[in-house]
Amino acid sequence: MSDAIDEILDAVAATAPEVRDGLAGRRVYESGENPSGEQQLEADVYADELLEERLLDIDAVGSYASEERDDVVEDDPDAEYHVAADPLDGSSNLKSNNTMGTLFGVYESPLPASGRDLVASGFVLYGPITTMVVARDGGVTEAVLEDDGTRQVVDEDLSLPEEPTVYGFGGRVPQWTDDFAGYVDEVEDELKLRYGGAMIGDVNQVLTYGGIFGYPGLEGRPEGKLRLLFEGHPIAYVVESAGGASSNGERSLLDCEPDGLHQRTPLFVGDDGYIDRLEDALGE
Ligand code: AFP
C-alpha cells in the first residue's frame, strides 16, 4: 500500500526528469538573488516551482520551503508532513556541465523543524545517469530514475564502505581555521581528493567510495556556507542511515536546532572515525 511518504518520493521522482530536461535552456542568471544572497539561475527557479506545485498537491504535505524562497509556503498547517528542499543543489555547476542534484527532507513538524523530526530524506543526482537515493525507516536505497519518473531500485541497502577512500572540503584554503587546516593535513596524507562543487555529487562519492565531505566554518564566516534545514539535516539523515556520521564540528547535524529557515552551518558527513577525529581537532 502506497503511504503518504511514498507519494512524496514518487512526486520528487516524477519531477526529476522535467528538472533535468529543463536545464539546457536555463543556464542564465535571473535578476534576483535567493534568501542567502546567492544569484539565482533560471533553472533554480524552474525546479523550485515544479517541486512546490507537485508536493503541495499531496494532501499529506502541509507546507513547502526551499533555499530559493524567503518564507515557508503553507497549504495546510495541520497536515502530517512538511517538505524542505534545495531544488537544484550545485546550480553553479550548470555552466560547466558538472553534476547537480535535488535534495529534500520530509519533516513531521512545521518548518523550520529539528533534524530529529525528519521521517525521510533523499536526493536526485543529475550525473551521467539520473539516480535517486532515499533514506527512510533506518535504511537507504538507491534507484535509477527512468525518463517516465519511475524508480528502478539498484541497491536495497546502500551503506558507507568500511574502508574510507576520498575526501572533499569546501571553502578557500586561506580562510580555513588553523585547527581545521591541521586536520586536513592529516586527511590528505590518507585519502584522495574528490571535490566537484556540488554537495550531492561529492557526498555521493563518499557514499560510493567511503570517506568524508565537509564545508567548514571559515575565518570571518564561522557559520560556513551550507544551510542546516535544506542541506545539513537531509544529507546527515541519509549518511547516518547509511552507517556513517555527521557533525557541525561539535555534534550530529540532526541535533542542531535551526534558529531560522535559512540558517547556515558548518557541515561534515561520512566515515565515523574521520568525523570523530574532526570533532577532536576542532574541539582542541
Ligand atoms: P551552488 O548551488 O551555488 O552551486 O552552491 C553549491 C553549494 O551550496 C554546495 O552544493 C556545494 O558543496 C558548495 O555550495 C560549493 O561551494 P563553493 O563554490 O564555495 O565550493
Tab-separated table of C-alpha atoms and ligand atoms in Angstrom:
chain	number	residue	atom	x	y	z
A	1	MET	CA	0.000	0.000	0.000
A	2	SER	CA	1.414	3.394	-1.005
A	3	ASP	CA	1.654	5.643	2.046
A	4	ALA	CA	1.985	9.426	2.087
A	5	ILE	CA	5.798	9.255	2.173
A	6	ASP	CA	5.720	7.064	-0.937
A	7	GLU	CA	3.533	9.717	-2.581
A	8	ILE	CA	6.141	12.377	-1.730
A	9	LEU	CA	9.009	10.235	-3.046
A	10	ASP	CA	7.057	9.427	-6.208
A	11	ALA	CA	6.367	13.152	-6.747
A	12	VAL	CA	10.077	14.011	-6.475
A	13	ALA	CA	10.963	11.122	-8.798
A	14	ALA	CA	8.322	12.181	-11.331
A	15	THR	CA	9.524	15.806	-11.279
A	16	ALA	CA	13.222	14.999	-11.683
A	17	PRO	CA	13.168	14.209	-15.439
A	18	GLU	CA	11.437	17.550	-16.085
A	19	VAL	CA	14.047	19.352	-13.984
A	20	ARG	CA	16.828	17.604	-15.883
A	21	ASP	CA	15.214	18.279	-19.287
A	22	GLY	CA	14.805	21.941	-18.332
A	23	LEU	CA	18.474	22.502	-17.505
A	24	ALA	CA	19.816	23.027	-21.032
A	25	GLY	CA	17.790	26.143	-21.745
A	26	ARG	CA	18.069	27.674	-18.264
A	27	ARG	CA	21.785	28.273	-17.787
A	28	VAL	CA	21.358	32.032	-17.398
A	29	TYR	CA	21.036	34.007	-14.176
A	30	GLU	CA	17.759	35.595	-13.137
A	31	SER	CA	17.890	39.187	-11.920
A	32	GLY	CA	17.115	38.124	-8.333
A	33	GLU	CA	19.027	36.514	-5.514
A	34	ASN	CA	17.913	33.731	-3.192
A	35	PRO	CA	17.398	34.469	0.553
A	36	SER	CA	21.029	33.509	1.148
A	37	GLY	CA	22.120	36.288	-1.197
A	38	GLU	CA	23.216	33.916	-3.958
A	39	GLN	CA	22.464	34.531	-7.641
A	40	GLN	CA	19.524	32.507	-8.952
A	41	LEU	CA	19.674	30.630	-12.212
A	42	GLU	CA	16.505	30.269	-14.257
A	43	ALA	CA	16.958	26.547	-13.584
A	44	ASP	CA	16.839	27.146	-9.797
A	45	VAL	CA	13.502	28.942	-10.077
A	46	TYR	CA	12.095	26.397	-12.551
A	47	ALA	CA	12.947	23.404	-10.348
A	48	ASP	CA	11.608	25.184	-7.259
A	49	GLU	CA	8.255	25.995	-8.872
A	50	LEU	CA	7.787	22.439	-10.158
A	51	LEU	CA	8.541	20.904	-6.758
A	52	GLU	CA	6.278	23.342	-4.890
A	53	GLU	CA	3.354	22.568	-7.177
A	54	ARG	CA	3.769	18.780	-7.130
A	55	LEU	CA	4.461	18.448	-3.405
A	56	LEU	CA	1.683	20.774	-2.197
A	57	ASP	CA	-0.731	18.785	-4.401
A	58	ILE	CA	-0.269	15.898	-1.951
A	59	ASP	CA	-2.898	16.023	0.836
A	60	ALA	CA	-0.409	14.902	3.492
A	61	VAL	CA	2.023	17.744	2.658
A	62	GLY	CA	1.100	20.851	4.636
A	63	SER	CA	3.934	23.181	3.658
A	64	TYR	CA	6.937	23.576	1.376
A	65	ALA	CA	10.108	25.555	1.954
A	66	SER	CA	13.183	25.911	-0.216
A	67	GLU	CA	16.534	27.633	-0.442
A	68	GLU	CA	15.037	29.765	-3.194
A	69	ARG	CA	12.203	31.260	-1.121
A	70	ASP	CA	12.189	33.732	1.782
A	71	ASP	CA	9.315	32.042	3.592
A	72	VAL	CA	7.508	28.730	4.001
A	73	VAL	CA	4.614	28.179	1.542
A	74	GLU	CA	1.853	26.960	3.814
A	75	ASP	CA	-1.006	24.899	2.432
A	76	ASP	CA	-2.435	23.086	5.480
A	77	PRO	CA	-0.713	23.629	8.870
A	78	ASP	CA	-2.466	20.544	10.270
A	79	ALA	CA	-1.205	18.183	7.564
A	80	GLU	CA	1.126	15.356	8.549
A	81	TYR	CA	4.316	16.317	6.679
A	82	HIS	CA	6.328	19.369	5.705
A	83	VAL	CA	8.967	19.305	2.953
A	84	ALA	CA	12.149	21.374	2.766
A	85	ALA	CA	14.113	21.286	-0.481
A	86	ASP	CA	17.200	22.509	-2.225
A	87	PRO	CA	15.651	22.266	-5.690
A	88	LEU	CA	18.938	22.499	-7.578
A	89	ASP	CA	21.992	21.913	-5.411
A	90	GLY	CA	25.194	22.870	-7.200
A	91	SER	CA	23.462	25.007	-9.812
A	92	SER	CA	26.693	26.941	-10.430
A	93	ASN	CA	27.907	23.656	-11.986
A	94	LEU	CA	25.367	24.047	-14.780
A	95	LYS	CA	27.599	26.462	-16.737
A	96	SER	CA	30.487	23.952	-16.575
A	97	ASN	CA	28.177	20.967	-17.214
A	98	ASN	CA	29.111	19.185	-13.984
A	99	THR	CA	26.898	17.234	-11.572
A	100	MET	CA	23.983	18.817	-9.728
A	101	GLY	CA	21.127	17.459	-7.686
A	102	THR	CA	17.776	17.934	-5.976
A	103	LEU	CA	17.829	17.481	-2.208
A	104	PHE	CA	14.778	17.128	0.065
A	105	GLY	CA	13.792	16.424	3.641
A	106	VAL	CA	10.371	15.243	4.860
A	107	TYR	CA	9.656	16.567	8.365
A	108	GLU	CA	6.736	15.625	10.627
A	109	SER	CA	6.734	19.089	12.226
A	110	PRO	CA	6.210	22.602	10.805
A	111	LEU	CA	9.337	24.289	9.392
A	112	PRO	CA	11.951	25.150	10.462
A	113	ALA	CA	11.986	21.831	12.324
A	114	SER	CA	14.505	19.785	14.275
A	115	GLY	CA	16.587	17.231	12.391
A	116	ARG	CA	15.061	14.636	14.686
A	117	ASP	CA	11.687	15.435	13.096
A	118	LEU	CA	12.815	14.008	9.748
A	119	VAL	CA	10.933	10.872	8.678
A	120	ALA	CA	12.607	10.609	5.262
A	121	SER	CA	15.119	12.446	3.112
A	122	GLY	CA	16.998	11.927	-0.106
A	123	PHE	CA	18.419	13.339	-3.265
A	124	VAL	CA	18.262	13.039	-7.020
A	125	LEU	CA	21.711	13.145	-8.682
A	126	TYR	CA	21.848	14.509	-12.235
A	127	GLY	CA	25.031	12.666	-13.258
A	128	PRO	CA	25.822	10.591	-16.345
A	129	ILE	CA	22.668	8.763	-15.268
A	130	THR	CA	19.925	10.108	-13.027
A	131	THR	CA	19.769	8.314	-9.696
A	132	MET	CA	17.713	8.807	-6.547
A	133	VAL	CA	18.940	7.961	-3.057
A	134	VAL	CA	16.284	7.707	-0.336
A	135	ALA	CA	16.665	7.282	3.436
A	136	ARG	CA	13.626	6.164	5.452
A	137	ASP	CA	12.876	3.696	8.275
A	138	GLY	CA	16.570	3.420	9.126
A	139	GLY	CA	17.721	2.257	5.692
A	140	VAL	CA	18.950	3.745	2.426
A	141	THR	CA	18.085	2.681	-1.122
A	142	GLU	CA	19.457	3.791	-4.466
A	143	ALA	CA	17.396	3.724	-7.657
A	144	VAL	CA	17.944	4.625	-11.295
A	145	LEU	CA	15.314	7.148	-12.396
A	146	GLU	CA	13.699	6.358	-15.735
A	147	ASP	CA	12.565	9.116	-18.123
A	148	ASP	CA	8.954	8.416	-17.097
A	149	GLY	CA	9.840	9.167	-13.452
A	150	THR	CA	9.669	5.556	-12.286
A	151	ARG	CA	12.352	4.252	-9.943
A	152	GLN	CA	14.322	1.033	-10.617
A	153	VAL	CA	15.979	0.133	-7.294
A	154	VAL	CA	19.608	-0.933	-7.818
A	155	ASP	CA	20.681	-1.085	-4.159
A	156	GLU	CA	18.218	-2.081	-1.424
A	157	ASP	CA	20.674	-1.443	1.409
A	158	LEU	CA	23.151	1.285	0.491
A	159	SER	CA	25.792	1.625	3.213
A	160	LEU	CA	29.013	3.548	3.607
A	161	PRO	CA	32.049	1.391	2.673
A	162	GLU	CA	34.098	0.282	5.672
A	163	GLU	CA	37.350	1.480	4.047
A	164	PRO	CA	37.418	5.311	3.551
A	165	THR	CA	38.974	6.429	0.256
A	166	VAL	CA	38.034	10.024	-0.680
A	167	TYR	CA	37.719	13.438	0.935
A	168	GLY	CA	36.404	16.806	-0.225
A	169	PHE	CA	36.338	20.089	1.721
A	170	GLY	CA	34.875	23.389	0.543
A	171	GLY	CA	35.838	26.956	1.200
A	172	ARG	CA	39.073	28.760	0.254
A	173	VAL	CA	42.155	27.243	1.943
A	174	PRO	CA	43.387	30.663	3.212
A	175	GLN	CA	40.022	31.001	5.009
A	176	TRP	CA	40.290	27.659	6.817
A	177	THR	CA	40.912	27.898	10.561
A	178	ASP	CA	44.256	26.628	11.834
A	179	ASP	CA	42.585	23.722	13.672
A	180	PHE	CA	40.730	22.648	10.530
A	181	ALA	CA	43.807	23.093	8.306
A	182	GLY	CA	45.793	20.912	10.698
A	183	TYR	CA	43.129	18.187	10.459
A	184	VAL	CA	43.160	18.373	6.652
A	185	ASP	CA	46.964	17.963	6.643
A	186	GLU	CA	46.399	14.526	8.214
A	187	VAL	CA	43.454	13.595	5.963
A	188	GLU	CA	45.215	14.481	2.710
A	189	ASP	CA	48.056	12.113	3.637
A	190	GLU	CA	45.484	9.283	3.961
A	191	LEU	CA	42.714	9.847	1.370
A	192	LYS	CA	42.270	11.012	-2.256
A	193	LEU	CA	40.830	14.473	-3.015
A	194	ARG	CA	37.428	14.476	-4.707
A	195	TYR	CA	35.683	17.884	-4.788
A	196	GLY	CA	33.231	18.839	-7.505
A	197	GLY	CA	31.419	21.905	-6.180
A	198	ALA	CA	28.010	20.280	-5.707
A	199	MET	CA	27.487	18.764	-2.265
A	200	ILE	CA	25.223	15.992	-3.562
A	201	GLY	CA	27.811	14.829	-6.115
A	202	ASP	CA	30.595	14.972	-3.542
A	203	VAL	CA	28.571	13.176	-0.867
A	204	ASN	CA	27.571	10.510	-3.411
A	205	GLN	CA	31.316	9.890	-3.936
A	206	VAL	CA	31.626	9.380	-0.153
A	207	LEU	CA	28.621	7.012	-0.121
A	208	THR	CA	30.193	5.068	-3.000
A	209	TYR	CA	33.890	5.035	-2.069
A	210	GLY	CA	33.893	5.874	1.658
A	211	GLY	CA	35.496	8.916	3.242
A	212	ILE	CA	34.382	12.373	4.324
A	213	PHE	CA	32.865	15.532	2.817
A	214	GLY	CA	32.669	18.893	4.520
A	215	TYR	CA	32.168	22.613	4.190
A	216	PRO	CA	33.744	24.100	7.321
A	217	GLY	CA	33.204	27.301	9.204
A	218	LEU	CA	35.694	29.820	7.841
A	219	GLU	CA	37.742	32.688	9.265
A	220	GLY	CA	35.285	35.572	9.297
A	221	ARG	CA	32.394	33.234	8.404
A	222	PRO	CA	32.185	30.722	11.292
A	223	GLU	CA	28.734	29.553	10.162
A	224	GLY	CA	30.147	28.335	6.834
A	225	LYS	CA	28.079	28.307	3.641
A	226	LEU	CA	25.605	25.410	3.629
A	227	ARG	CA	22.092	25.633	5.036
A	228	LEU	CA	21.063	23.480	8.002
A	229	LEU	CA	17.425	22.872	7.047
A	230	PHE	CA	17.817	22.338	3.295
A	231	GLU	CA	21.257	20.658	3.152
A	232	GLY	CA	22.573	19.731	6.604
A	233	HIS	CA	19.620	17.835	8.040
A	234	PRO	CA	18.629	15.885	4.879
A	235	ILE	CA	22.162	14.815	3.940
A	236	ALA	CA	23.008	13.930	7.550
A	237	TYR	CA	19.866	11.761	7.723
A	238	VAL	CA	20.975	9.914	4.575
A	239	VAL	CA	24.595	9.388	5.656
A	240	GLU	CA	23.734	8.394	9.251
A	241	SER	CA	21.074	5.994	7.914
A	242	ALA	CA	23.830	4.515	5.695
A	243	GLY	CA	26.002	3.806	8.741
A	244	GLY	CA	28.080	6.988	8.688
A	245	ALA	CA	28.130	10.052	10.893
A	246	SER	CA	27.541	13.801	10.600
A	247	SER	CA	28.726	16.838	12.501
A	248	ASN	CA	28.696	20.614	12.651
A	249	GLY	CA	32.103	20.294	14.255
A	250	GLU	CA	30.655	19.522	17.667
A	251	ARG	CA	27.593	17.236	17.361
A	252	SER	CA	25.365	15.410	14.863
A	253	LEU	CA	23.731	17.826	12.449
A	254	LEU	CA	20.418	16.166	13.353
A	255	ASP	CA	20.856	17.543	16.887
A	256	CYS	CA	21.426	21.091	15.614
A	257	GLU	CA	18.283	23.189	16.069
A	258	PRO	CA	17.658	25.771	13.313
A	259	ASP	CA	17.053	29.288	14.639
A	260	GLY	CA	15.787	30.368	11.222
A	261	LEU	CA	14.736	28.951	7.861
A	262	HIS	CA	17.997	29.829	6.103
A	263	GLN	CA	20.462	29.352	8.927
A	264	ARG	CA	23.881	28.251	7.687
A	265	THR	CA	26.049	25.649	9.422
A	266	PRO	CA	29.460	24.035	9.163
A	267	LEU	CA	28.672	20.624	7.634
A	268	PHE	CA	30.596	17.344	7.715
A	269	VAL	CA	29.336	13.876	6.738
A	270	GLY	CA	30.991	10.493	6.226
A	271	ASP	CA	33.082	7.880	7.963
A	272	ASP	CA	32.519	7.968	11.720
A	273	GLY	CA	36.233	7.640	12.500
A	274	TYR	CA	37.053	10.750	10.453
A	275	ILE	CA	34.111	12.612	11.996
A	276	ASP	CA	35.364	11.747	15.499
A	277	ARG	CA	38.880	12.952	14.606
A	278	LEU	CA	37.406	16.168	13.164
A	279	GLU	CA	35.464	16.924	16.355
A	280	ASP	CA	38.611	16.257	18.411
A	281	ALA	CA	40.638	18.575	16.143
A	282	LEU	CA	38.084	21.418	16.269
A	283	GLY	CA	37.461	20.953	19.975
A	284	GLU	CA	41.116	21.469	20.952
B	1	AFP	P1	25.532	26.475	-5.764
B	1	AFP	O1	24.182	25.816	-5.650
B	1	AFP	O2	25.503	27.957	-5.699
B	1	AFP	O3	26.344	25.936	-6.903
B	1	AFP	O4	26.323	26.074	-4.429
B	1	AFP	C1	26.522	24.702	-4.208
B	1	AFP	C2	26.779	24.526	-2.734
B	1	AFP	O5	25.717	25.064	-1.985
B	1	AFP	C3	27.001	23.065	-2.375
B	1	AFP	O6	26.275	22.178	-3.157
B	1	AFP	C4	28.491	22.887	-2.565
B	1	AFP	O7	29.035	21.893	-1.734
B	1	AFP	C5	29.033	24.270	-2.211
B	1	AFP	O8	27.971	25.203	-2.397
B	1	AFP	C6	30.176	24.656	-3.104
B	1	AFP	O9	30.619	25.914	-2.660
B	1	AFP	P2	31.932	26.538	-3.316
B	1	AFP	O10	31.509	27.013	-4.685
B	1	AFP	O11	32.308	27.641	-2.372
B	1	AFP	O12	32.964	25.445	-3.407
